[in-house]
Structures are given as C-alpha cells and as structure tokens.
PDB file of C-alpha atoms and ligand atoms in Angstrom:
ATOM      1  CA  MET A   1      -6.971 -20.171  29.398  1.00 97.00           C
ATOM      2  CA  LEU A   2      -5.080 -17.145  28.006  1.00 98.00           C
ATOM      3  CA  GLU A   3      -2.474 -18.133  25.626  1.00 98.00           C
ATOM      4  CA  VAL A   4       0.231 -16.337  23.992  1.00 98.00           C
ATOM      5  CA  ALA A   5       2.158 -17.619  21.289  1.00 98.00           C
ATOM      6  CA  HIS A   6       5.103 -16.307  19.217  1.00 98.00           C
ATOM      7  CA  LEU A   7       4.642 -12.886  20.316  1.00 98.00           C
ATOM      8  CA  PHE A   8       6.646 -10.022  18.888  1.00 98.00           C
ATOM      9  CA  VAL A   9       6.567  -6.367  19.827  1.00 98.00           C
ATOM     10  CA  HIS A  10       8.570  -3.660  17.911  1.00 97.00           C
ATOM     11  CA  TYR A  11       9.113  -0.029  18.574  1.00 97.00           C
ATOM     12  CA  GLY A  12      10.506   1.182  15.335  1.00 94.00           C
ATOM     13  CA  HIS A  13      13.617  -0.785  14.948  1.00 94.00           C
ATOM     14  CA  VAL A  14      13.614  -1.522  18.483  1.00 95.00           C
ATOM     15  CA  LEU A  15      12.486  -5.516  18.995  1.00 97.00           C
ATOM     16  CA  ALA A  16      10.880  -5.439  22.569  1.00 98.00           C
ATOM     17  CA  VAL A  17       9.671  -8.787  22.621  1.00 98.00           C
ATOM     18  CA  ARG A  18      10.646 -11.687  20.497  1.00 98.00           C
ATOM     19  CA  ASP A  19       9.182 -14.918  19.862  1.00 98.00           C
ATOM     20  CA  LEU A  20       7.569 -15.105  23.619  1.00 98.00           C
ATOM     21  CA  SER A  21       4.943 -18.044  24.333  1.00 98.00           C
ATOM     22  CA  LEU A  22       3.133 -18.200  27.572  1.00 97.00           C
ATOM     23  CA  SER A  23      -0.212 -19.285  28.966  1.00 97.00           C
ATOM     24  CA  ILE A  24      -2.046 -18.569  31.924  1.00 97.00           C
ATOM     25  CA  GLY A  25      -4.432 -21.488  32.833  1.00 96.00           C
ATOM     26  CA  LYS A  26      -7.950 -21.015  34.657  1.00 94.00           C
ATOM     27  CA  ASN A  27      -7.299 -19.864  38.299  1.00 94.00           C
ATOM     28  CA  GLN A  28      -3.715 -19.887  37.916  1.00 97.00           C
ATOM     29  CA  VAL A  29      -1.263 -17.334  39.375  1.00 98.00           C
ATOM     30  CA  VAL A  30       1.579 -17.258  37.019  1.00 98.00           C
ATOM     31  CA  GLY A  31       4.510 -14.708  37.243  1.00 97.00           C
ATOM     32  CA  LEU A  32       6.903 -13.078  34.977  1.00 97.00           C
ATOM     33  CA  VAL A  33       9.993 -11.737  35.960  1.00 95.00           C
ATOM     34  CA  GLY A  34      12.739  -9.735  34.442  1.00 94.00           C
ATOM     35  CA  ALA A  35      15.113  -6.508  34.753  1.00 93.00           C
ATOM     36  CA  ASN A  36      14.120  -3.054  33.511  1.00 93.00           C
ATOM     37  CA  GLY A  37      13.601  -3.281  30.219  1.00 95.00           C
ATOM     38  CA  ALA A  38      13.394  -6.850  29.521  1.00 96.00           C
ATOM     39  CA  GLY A  39       9.868  -6.501  27.957  1.00 97.00           C
ATOM     40  CA  LYS A  40       7.612  -7.252  30.715  1.00 96.00           C
ATOM     41  CA  THR A  41       5.328  -4.155  30.364  1.00 96.00           C
ATOM     42  CA  SER A  42       5.293  -4.377  26.536  1.00 97.00           C
ATOM     43  CA  THR A  43       4.250  -8.144  26.698  1.00 98.00           C
ATOM     44  CA  LEU A  44       1.260  -6.808  29.002  1.00 97.00           C
ATOM     45  CA  ASN A  45       0.175  -4.098  26.995  1.00 97.00           C
ATOM     46  CA  ALA A  46       0.395  -6.508  23.727  1.00 98.00           C
ATOM     47  CA  ILE A  47      -2.277  -8.400  25.468  1.00 98.00           C
ATOM     48  CA  SER A  48      -4.419  -5.634  26.352  1.00 97.00           C
ATOM     49  CA  GLY A  49      -4.185  -4.297  23.069  1.00 97.00           C
ATOM     50  CA  LEU A  50      -2.423  -1.343  23.971  1.00 96.00           C
ATOM     51  CA  ILE A  51       0.084  -1.604  21.368  1.00 96.00           C
ATOM     52  CA  SER A  52       0.678  -3.520  17.993  1.00 95.00           C
ATOM     53  CA  ARG A  53       2.273  -6.695  17.773  1.00 96.00           C
ATOM     54  CA  SER A  54       2.367  -9.692  16.005  1.00 96.00           C
ATOM     55  CA  GLY A  55       1.933 -13.471  17.225  1.00 97.00           C
ATOM     56  CA  THR A  56      -1.257 -14.819  18.480  1.00 97.00           C
ATOM     57  CA  ILE A  57      -3.198 -14.462  21.884  1.00 97.00           C
ATOM     58  CA  SER A  58      -6.251 -16.330  22.575  1.00 98.00           C
ATOM     59  CA  LEU A  59      -8.774 -16.546  25.495  1.00 97.00           C
ATOM     60  CA  ASP A  60     -10.319 -20.118  25.801  1.00 96.00           C
ATOM     61  CA  GLY A  61      -9.095 -21.112  22.237  1.00 95.00           C
ATOM     62  CA  ALA A  62     -10.337 -18.077  20.542  1.00 97.00           C
ATOM     63  CA  PRO A  63      -8.436 -14.998  19.192  1.00 97.00           C
ATOM     64  CA  LEU A  64      -8.404 -12.226  21.878  1.00 96.00           C
ATOM     65  CA  GLY A  65      -8.061  -9.356  19.033  1.00 94.00           C
ATOM     66  CA  SER A  66      -6.755  -6.132  19.434  1.00 94.00           C
ATOM     67  CA  ASP A  67      -9.856  -3.987  20.545  1.00 96.00           C
ATOM     68  CA  THR A  68      -9.141  -2.928  24.051  1.00 95.00           C
ATOM     69  CA  ALA A  69     -12.864  -2.609  25.033  1.00 94.00           C
ATOM     70  CA  ASN A  70     -13.858  -5.744  23.740  1.00 95.00           C
ATOM     71  CA  ILE A  71     -10.471  -6.967  25.715  1.00 97.00           C
ATOM     72  CA  VAL A  72     -11.890  -5.739  28.762  1.00 95.00           C
ATOM     73  CA  ARG A  73     -15.361  -7.081  28.133  1.00 94.00           C
ATOM     74  CA  ARG A  74     -14.153 -10.909  27.692  1.00 96.00           C
ATOM     75  CA  GLY A  75     -12.638 -10.371  31.105  1.00 96.00           C
ATOM     76  CA  VAL A  76      -8.876  -9.630  30.384  1.00 97.00           C
ATOM     77  CA  VAL A  77      -7.858  -6.704  32.409  1.00 97.00           C
ATOM     78  CA  GLN A  78      -4.732  -4.755  33.402  1.00 96.00           C
ATOM     79  CA  VAL A  79      -3.583  -2.967  36.485  1.00 95.00           C
ATOM     80  CA  ALA A  80      -0.895  -0.738  34.759  1.00 88.00           C
ATOM     81  CA  GLN A  81       2.603   0.075  36.114  1.00 82.00           C
ATOM     82  CA  GLY A  82       2.761   3.181  37.924  1.00 77.00           C
ATOM     83  CA  ARG A  83      -0.780   2.718  38.907  1.00 77.00           C
ATOM     84  CA  LYS A  84      -2.126   4.932  36.005  1.00 87.00           C
ATOM     85  CA  LEU A  85      -4.556   6.635  38.115  1.00 93.00           C
ATOM     86  CA  PHE A  86      -6.331  10.028  37.040  1.00 94.00           C
ATOM     87  CA  ALA A  87      -4.480  11.878  40.007  1.00 94.00           C
ATOM     88  CA  ASP A  88      -6.701  14.956  40.002  1.00 95.00           C
ATOM     89  CA  MET A  89     -10.283  12.875  40.244  1.00 96.00           C
ATOM     90  CA  THR A  90     -11.282  11.542  43.620  1.00 97.00           C
ATOM     91  CA  VAL A  91     -11.328   7.895  44.681  1.00 97.00           C
ATOM     92  CA  LEU A  92     -14.770   7.284  43.623  1.00 97.00           C
ATOM     93  CA  GLU A  93     -14.522   9.143  40.159  1.00 96.00           C
ATOM     94  CA  ASN A  94     -11.747   6.848  39.584  1.00 96.00           C
ATOM     95  CA  LEU A  95     -13.379   3.558  40.443  1.00 96.00           C
ATOM     96  CA  GLU A  96     -16.343   4.951  38.276  1.00 95.00           C
ATOM     97  CA  LEU A  97     -14.049   5.074  35.375  1.00 93.00           C
ATOM     98  CA  GLY A  98     -13.205   1.345  35.874  1.00 92.00           C
ATOM     99  CA  GLY A  99     -16.793   0.773  35.192  1.00 91.00           C
ATOM    100  CA  PHE A 100     -16.957   2.810  31.765  1.00 86.00           C
ATOM    101  CA  LEU A 101     -18.440  -0.208  29.770  1.00 85.00           C
ATOM    102  CA  LEU A 102     -21.116  -0.903  32.391  1.00 90.00           C
ATOM    103  CA  LYS A 103     -24.754   0.281  32.945  1.00 92.00           C
ATOM    104  CA  ARG A 104     -25.165   3.122  35.977  1.00 92.00           C
ATOM    105  CA  ALA A 105     -26.655   0.745  38.451  1.00 94.00           C
ATOM    106  CA  ILE A 106     -24.101  -1.902  38.088  1.00 95.00           C
ATOM    107  CA  VAL A 107     -21.398   0.753  38.638  1.00 96.00           C
ATOM    108  CA  LYS A 108     -23.041   1.542  41.911  1.00 96.00           C
ATOM    109  CA  GLU A 109     -23.042  -2.027  43.022  1.00 96.00           C
ATOM    110  CA  ARG A 110     -19.708  -2.907  42.012  1.00 96.00           C
ATOM    111  CA  ILE A 111     -18.353   0.332  43.747  1.00 97.00           C
ATOM    112  CA  GLU A 112     -20.020  -0.638  46.987  1.00 97.00           C
ATOM    113  CA  ALA A 113     -18.572  -4.272  46.572  1.00 95.00           C
ATOM    114  CA  GLN A 114     -15.139  -2.340  46.197  1.00 95.00           C
ATOM    115  CA  MET A 115     -15.702  -0.466  49.155  1.00 95.00           C
ATOM    116  CA  VAL A 116     -16.760  -3.667  51.370  1.00 95.00           C
ATOM    117  CA  GLN A 117     -13.553  -5.266  50.093  1.00 92.00           C
ATOM    118  CA  PHE A 118     -11.363  -2.336  50.662  1.00 93.00           C
ATOM    119  CA  PRO A 119     -12.809  -0.319  53.498  1.00 93.00           C
ATOM    120  CA  LEU A 120     -10.349   2.682  53.338  1.00 93.00           C
ATOM    121  CA  LEU A 121     -11.372   3.580  49.590  1.00 95.00           C
ATOM    122  CA  ARG A 122     -14.814   4.244  51.506  1.00 96.00           C
ATOM    123  CA  GLN A 123     -13.059   6.379  53.976  1.00 96.00           C
ATOM    124  CA  ARG A 124     -10.953   8.254  51.105  1.00 96.00           C
ATOM    125  CA  ALA A 125     -14.014   8.386  48.402  1.00 97.00           C
ATOM    126  CA  GLN A 126     -13.858  11.969  47.981  1.00 97.00           C
ATOM    127  CA  GLN A 127      -9.882  12.381  48.303  1.00 97.00           C
ATOM    128  CA  ARG A 128      -8.228  12.917  45.228  1.00 97.00           C
ATOM    129  CA  ALA A 129      -6.120   9.880  44.043  1.00 96.00           C
ATOM    130  CA  GLY A 130      -2.962  12.071  43.531  1.00 95.00           C
ATOM    131  CA  THR A 131      -2.986  12.464  47.412  1.00 95.00           C
ATOM    132  CA  LEU A 132      -3.474   8.887  48.464  1.00 94.00           C
ATOM    133  CA  SER A 133      -0.028   6.938  49.809  1.00 91.00           C
ATOM    134  CA  GLY A 134       1.525   4.795  47.229  1.00 90.00           C
ATOM    135  CA  GLY A 135      -0.018   1.640  49.076  1.00 90.00           C
ATOM    136  CA  GLU A 136      -3.278   3.383  48.929  1.00 92.00           C
ATOM    137  CA  GLN A 137      -2.848   4.228  45.112  1.00 93.00           C
ATOM    138  CA  GLN A 138      -2.073   0.281  44.183  1.00 92.00           C
ATOM    139  CA  MET A 139      -4.916  -0.456  46.185  1.00 93.00           C
ATOM    140  CA  LEU A 140      -7.421   1.775  44.251  1.00 95.00           C
ATOM    141  CA  ALA A 141      -5.770   0.742  41.086  1.00 95.00           C
ATOM    142  CA  ILE A 142      -6.564  -2.976  41.908  1.00 95.00           C
ATOM    143  CA  ALA A 143     -10.114  -1.886  42.861  1.00 96.00           C
ATOM    144  CA  ARG A 144     -10.561  -0.047  39.665  1.00 96.00           C
ATOM    145  CA  ALA A 145      -9.542  -3.006  37.461  1.00 96.00           C
ATOM    146  CA  LEU A 146     -11.799  -5.299  39.518  1.00 96.00           C
ATOM    147  CA  MET A 147     -14.822  -2.983  38.808  1.00 96.00           C
ATOM    148  CA  ALA A 148     -14.837  -4.984  35.476  1.00 94.00           C
ATOM    149  CA  GLU A 149     -14.901  -8.450  36.938  1.00 95.00           C
ATOM    150  CA  PRO A 150     -11.986  -9.595  35.130  1.00 96.00           C
ATOM    151  CA  ARG A 151     -11.443 -13.439  34.883  1.00 97.00           C
ATOM    152  CA  TYR A 152      -7.752 -12.659  34.056  1.00 98.00           C
ATOM    153  CA  LEU A 153      -5.884  -9.744  35.806  1.00 98.00           C
ATOM    154  CA  LEU A 154      -2.667  -8.672  34.466  1.00 98.00           C
ATOM    155  CA  ILE A 155      -0.594  -6.883  37.131  1.00 97.00           C
ATOM    156  CA  ASP A 156       2.406  -4.866  36.527  1.00 96.00           C
ATOM    157  CA  GLU A 157       4.843  -4.214  39.079  1.00 95.00           C
ATOM    158  CA  PRO A 158       2.304  -3.777  42.001  1.00 94.00           C
ATOM    159  CA  CYS A 159       5.129  -3.698  44.747  1.00 93.00           C
ATOM    160  CA  LEU A 160       7.143  -0.864  43.202  1.00 90.00           C
ATOM    161  CA  GLY A 161       7.722   1.796  45.909  1.00 86.00           C
ATOM    162  CA  LEU A 162       5.650  -0.071  48.675  1.00 90.00           C
ATOM    163  CA  SER A 163       6.910  -0.730  52.248  1.00 90.00           C
ATOM    164  CA  PRO A 164       7.314  -4.106  53.118  1.00 92.00           C
ATOM    165  CA  LYS A 165       4.332  -4.120  55.425  1.00 91.00           C
ATOM    166  CA  MET A 166       2.210  -2.941  52.856  1.00 90.00           C
ATOM    167  CA  VAL A 167       3.847  -5.512  50.146  1.00 93.00           C
ATOM    168  CA  LEU A 168       2.509  -8.227  52.796  1.00 94.00           C
ATOM    169  CA  HIS A 169      -1.067  -6.736  52.573  1.00 91.00           C
ATOM    170  CA  LEU A 170      -0.631  -6.743  48.544  1.00 93.00           C
ATOM    171  CA  SER A 171       0.242 -10.342  48.827  1.00 95.00           C
ATOM    172  CA  ASP A 172      -2.666 -11.107  50.668  1.00 95.00           C
ATOM    173  CA  ILE A 173      -4.938  -9.153  48.458  1.00 94.00           C
ATOM    174  CA  ILE A 174      -3.648 -11.068  45.264  1.00 96.00           C
ATOM    175  CA  LEU A 175      -4.104 -14.123  47.244  1.00 96.00           C
ATOM    176  CA  ALA A 176      -7.686 -13.415  47.949  1.00 95.00           C
ATOM    177  CA  LEU A 177      -8.217 -12.720  44.255  1.00 96.00           C
ATOM    178  CA  HIS A 178      -6.865 -15.946  43.424  1.00 97.00           C
ATOM    179  CA  HIS A 179      -9.201 -17.606  46.074  1.00 96.00           C
ATOM    180  CA  ARG A 180     -12.224 -15.724  44.192  1.00 94.00           C
ATOM    181  CA  GLY A 181     -10.940 -17.554  40.899  1.00 96.00           C
ATOM    182  CA  ILE A 182      -9.358 -14.748  39.335  1.00 97.00           C
ATOM    183  CA  SER A 183      -6.308 -15.848  37.098  1.00 98.00           C
ATOM    184  CA  ILE A 184      -3.429 -13.710  37.499  1.00 98.00           C
ATOM    185  CA  LEU A 185      -0.255 -12.714  35.682  1.00 98.00           C
ATOM    186  CA  LEU A 186       1.912 -10.946  38.120  1.00 97.00           C
ATOM    187  CA  VAL A 187       4.831  -9.087  36.617  1.00 97.00           C
ATOM    188  CA  GLU A 188       7.424  -7.992  38.810  1.00 94.00           C
ATOM    189  CA  GLN A 189      11.047  -7.154  39.570  1.00 91.00           C
ATOM    190  CA  ASN A 190      10.461  -8.487  42.908  1.00 92.00           C
ATOM    191  CA  THR A 191      11.189 -12.109  42.077  1.00 94.00           C
ATOM    192  CA  ALA A 192      10.767 -13.178  45.901  1.00 93.00           C
ATOM    193  CA  PHE A 193       7.447 -11.803  45.805  1.00 95.00           C
ATOM    194  CA  VAL A 194       6.441 -13.527  42.786  1.00 96.00           C
ATOM    195  CA  PHE A 195       8.002 -16.896  43.890  1.00 96.00           C
ATOM    196  CA  SER A 196       5.803 -16.680  46.963  1.00 96.00           C
ATOM    197  CA  LEU A 197       2.484 -16.211  45.191  1.00 97.00           C
ATOM    198  CA  ALA A 198       3.067 -17.847  41.704  1.00 97.00           C
ATOM    199  CA  GLU A 199       2.398 -21.488  40.505  1.00 97.00           C
ATOM    200  CA  ARG A 200       4.415 -21.109  37.695  1.00 97.00           C
ATOM    201  CA  ALA A 201       7.132 -18.021  36.563  1.00 97.00           C
ATOM    202  CA  PHE A 202       8.842 -17.240  33.592  1.00 97.00           C
ATOM    203  CA  VAL A 203      12.058 -15.493  33.022  1.00 96.00           C
ATOM    204  CA  ILE A 204      12.288 -12.605  30.486  1.00 96.00           C
ATOM    205  CA  GLU A 205      15.618 -11.070  29.206  1.00 96.00           C
ATOM    206  CA  ASN A 206      16.368  -8.784  26.413  1.00 96.00           C
ATOM    207  CA  GLY A 207      12.507  -9.862  25.253  1.00 97.00           C
ATOM    208  CA  SER A 208      12.794 -13.781  25.082  1.00 97.00           C
ATOM    209  CA  LEU A 209      12.039 -16.087  27.648  1.00 97.00           C
ATOM    210  CA  VAL A 210      14.929 -17.753  28.820  1.00 94.00           C
ATOM    211  CA  LEU A 211      13.299 -19.766  31.712  1.00 94.00           C
ATOM    212  CA  ALA A 212      10.150 -21.114  33.085  1.00 96.00           C
ATOM    213  CA  GLY A 213       9.109 -23.305  35.809  1.00 96.00           C
ATOM    214  CA  SER A 214       7.658 -23.812  39.232  1.00 97.00           C
ATOM    215  CA  PRO A 215       9.330 -21.307  41.928  1.00 96.00           C
ATOM    216  CA  ALA A 216      10.897 -24.361  43.794  1.00 96.00           C
ATOM    217  CA  GLU A 217      12.541 -25.325  40.432  1.00 95.00           C
ATOM    218  CA  LEU A 218      13.538 -21.800  39.511  1.00 95.00           C
ATOM    219  CA  LYS A 219      15.265 -21.450  43.029  1.00 94.00           C
ATOM    220  CA  GLU A 220      17.324 -24.217  42.144  1.00 93.00           C
ATOM    221  CA  ASN A 221      18.679 -22.343  39.341  1.00 90.00           C
ATOM    222  CA  ASP A 222      22.197 -20.726  40.071  1.00 89.00           C
ATOM    223  CA  ARG A 223      21.610 -17.884  37.681  1.00 87.00           C
ATOM    224  CA  VAL A 224      18.196 -16.891  39.131  1.00 88.00           C
ATOM    225  CA  ARG A 225      19.480 -17.059  42.449  1.00 89.00           C
ATOM    226  CA  SER A 226      22.327 -14.859  41.731  1.00 86.00           C
ATOM    227  CA  ALA A 227      20.718 -12.445  39.346  1.00 86.00           C
ATOM    228  CA  TYR A 228      17.092 -12.372  40.425  1.00 85.00           C
ATOM    229  CA  LEU A 229      16.920 -13.516  44.185  1.00 86.00           C
ATOM    230  CA  GLY A 230      20.596 -12.068  45.312  1.00 82.00           C
ATOM    231  CA  ILE A 231      21.273 -14.975  47.073  1.00 76.00           C
TER     232      ILE A 231
HETATM  233  N1  ATP B   1       6.890   3.503  23.741  1.00 73.78           N
HETATM  234  C1  ATP B   1       8.216   3.010  23.377  1.00 73.78           C
HETATM  235  N2  ATP B   1       8.810   3.572  21.874  1.00 73.78           N
HETATM  236  C2  ATP B   1      10.285   2.929  22.158  1.00 73.78           C
HETATM  237  N3  ATP B   1      10.730   2.115  22.894  1.00 73.78           N
HETATM  238  C3  ATP B   1       9.896   1.466  23.974  1.00 73.78           C
HETATM  239  C4  ATP B   1       8.631   1.951  24.333  1.00 73.78           C
HETATM  240  N4  ATP B   1       8.197   1.458  25.317  1.00 73.78           N
HETATM  241  C5  ATP B   1       9.423   0.309  25.672  1.00 73.78           C
HETATM  242  N5  ATP B   1      10.217   0.378  24.865  1.00 73.78           N
HETATM  243  C6  ATP B   1      11.678  -0.125  24.944  1.00 73.78           C
HETATM  244  O1  ATP B   1      11.402  -1.570  24.916  1.00 73.78           O
HETATM  245  C7  ATP B   1      12.003  -2.251  25.811  1.00 73.78           C
HETATM  246  C8  ATP B   1      11.144  -3.175  26.607  1.00 73.78           C
HETATM  247  O2  ATP B   1      10.598  -2.262  27.615  1.00 73.78           O
HETATM  248  P1  ATP B   1       9.282  -2.472  28.613  1.00 73.78           P
HETATM  249  O3  ATP B   1       8.639  -1.259  29.414  1.00 73.78           O
HETATM  250  O4  ATP B   1       8.599  -3.609  27.991  1.00 73.78           O
HETATM  251  O5  ATP B   1      10.195  -3.443  29.801  1.00 73.78           O
HETATM  252  P2  ATP B   1      10.043  -3.684  31.281  1.00 73.78           P
HETATM  253  O6  ATP B   1      10.497  -5.197  31.323  1.00 73.78           O
HETATM  254  O7  ATP B   1       8.500  -3.311  31.515  1.00 73.78           O
HETATM  255  O8  ATP B   1      10.958  -2.796  32.247  1.00 73.78           O
HETATM  256  P3  ATP B   1      10.637  -1.981  33.464  1.00 73.78           P
HETATM  257  O9  ATP B   1      10.865  -3.253  34.746  1.00 73.78           O
HETATM  258  O10 ATP B   1      11.593  -0.869  33.564  1.00 73.78           O
HETATM  259  O11 ATP B   1       9.276  -1.542  33.667  1.00 73.78           O
HETATM  260  C9  ATP B   1      13.189  -1.406  26.286  1.00 73.78           C
HETATM  261  O12 ATP B   1      14.255  -1.473  25.566  1.00 73.78           O
HETATM  262  C10 ATP B   1      12.203   0.237  26.332  1.00 73.78           C
HETATM  263  O13 ATP B   1      13.221   0.990  26.081  1.00 73.78           O
HETATM  264 MG1   MG B   2       7.591  -2.299  32.925  1.00 73.78          MG
END
C-alpha cells in the first residue's frame, strides 16, 4: 500500500498542498480530481520525490524517502502531465531512457515487451517523439513509465488534448494495466473518466481534500455533480 499522510507542499509563500492524506491499496485504481491549480500535480511530484514536502509517504509501511531513483526502483513511477517526452529523440530512445536504471539486456527485453503491447510504437520506433500525435505521445509516455515495471503508476492528466476515441483507448490501456496487478493513482480534470475507472476517488480543492468516496457515492453529491460532472 502507498500511503500519503499529512502532506504539505510549499512554493515560497504559496501553500499548494495542505494536510493531504490518501492511500492507494494494492491493485487499486484510485482517482484524484480537482480544478486547475488545485494541487494535483504537486501531490504527484511530492510522492515521486521531485519537489520538497513535509508529511509522511510510505510504501508497504516503510518510508518512501525522496531519492527519485530509489523511488522508481521501489516501483513508484510517474507519467508526467504533458507527457514530458524528449521531443527531438526517437520513440526508441525515449523508451531506452525509461530503463536508465537497468542493464542493457533487460532494457532490450522490456522495449520488446512494450512494442508487443503497443504495436504502434514499433512502427514509429525511429520517429522523433515530438512528431507523434497527442494520443501516440501519451501511449509512449505510459510505455516509457512501464519500462521500470512499476507496482504503482501515478498518471497525471492523460486525457488532456485527446479525442473521445483516444480517451476510450486510454481507458482500455489503464484497465489492462490494472488487470496486470499495477496499482494506479489517476489524476484528471476529466472526472467522468476517473469515475469510470476508479474504485475510489478524492476531490482536491485549494490544496485540501474535500471529499472522498466511491464514484457511486460521489455522483450522489450535488457539489460534485455541478462542479465536476457538469450535470
Ligand atoms: N514551481 C512552482 N512555483 C510556484 N508555484 C507553483 C509551482 N508549481 C505549482 N505552483 C502553484 O501551486 C498550485 C498547485 O499547482 P499544481 O500544478 O499542483 O495544480 P494542478 O491541480 O496540477 O493544476 P492543473 O490541473 O492546472 O495541472 C498552483 O497555485 C500553482 O500556481
Ligand atoms: Mg497538474
């Protein structure tokens, strides 16, 4: 279980995350929804060790620490918002970078596995990542994260800029990862997407969690319906 307790993130005088606690159980899909600037990315970056924070973050009862490489080694991997691919590098090179902590032979094996899973990446292996479509880039970003064989995958706004058809495809990909036993923290402004996949979801406003529950429970909430589902 990945547990975040009493997390605070400051940027100078700006308090971006305040006293946030949540947990992701083994093989769970958990959602985190909230508006622009609510503190979603800050929460993920704090878990991944990319920014300083206070509070405790633990994995299976042991502190996760803040050494980014060690966090990846322990199986907690983030797919960054905006995909953060190396635009001038090829698809293959981006995948290789996802395995930077691994031996060459293992990297080769895992790239092959990703290309079996995402055949399109094989076709595009020599294409520069920056020239892929938005949906293809999202696929590559997920495949690159999977190179580290995560147990916990933190995905930041994967739906951003994707067509409805691509969003459906993404939904299948996330379900397939879930069925392989990967636990997922899914961060999205697309609340309907999160509710269709997550077992539990948290709502964050101004850095604080304001609601938590199953999608069925949250859908009953008037505030969630008007502010997050637009119904
Ligand atoms: N590096 C930074 N320096 C200063 N303030 C920051 C920094 N990063 C984020 N913030 C501020 O922290 C708050 C939370 O930002 P964050 O990126 O976590 O929100 P978010 O929920 O991911 O939003 P979005 O949906 O737009 O991605 C915002 O007010 C933002 O301006
Ligand atoms: Mg964000």
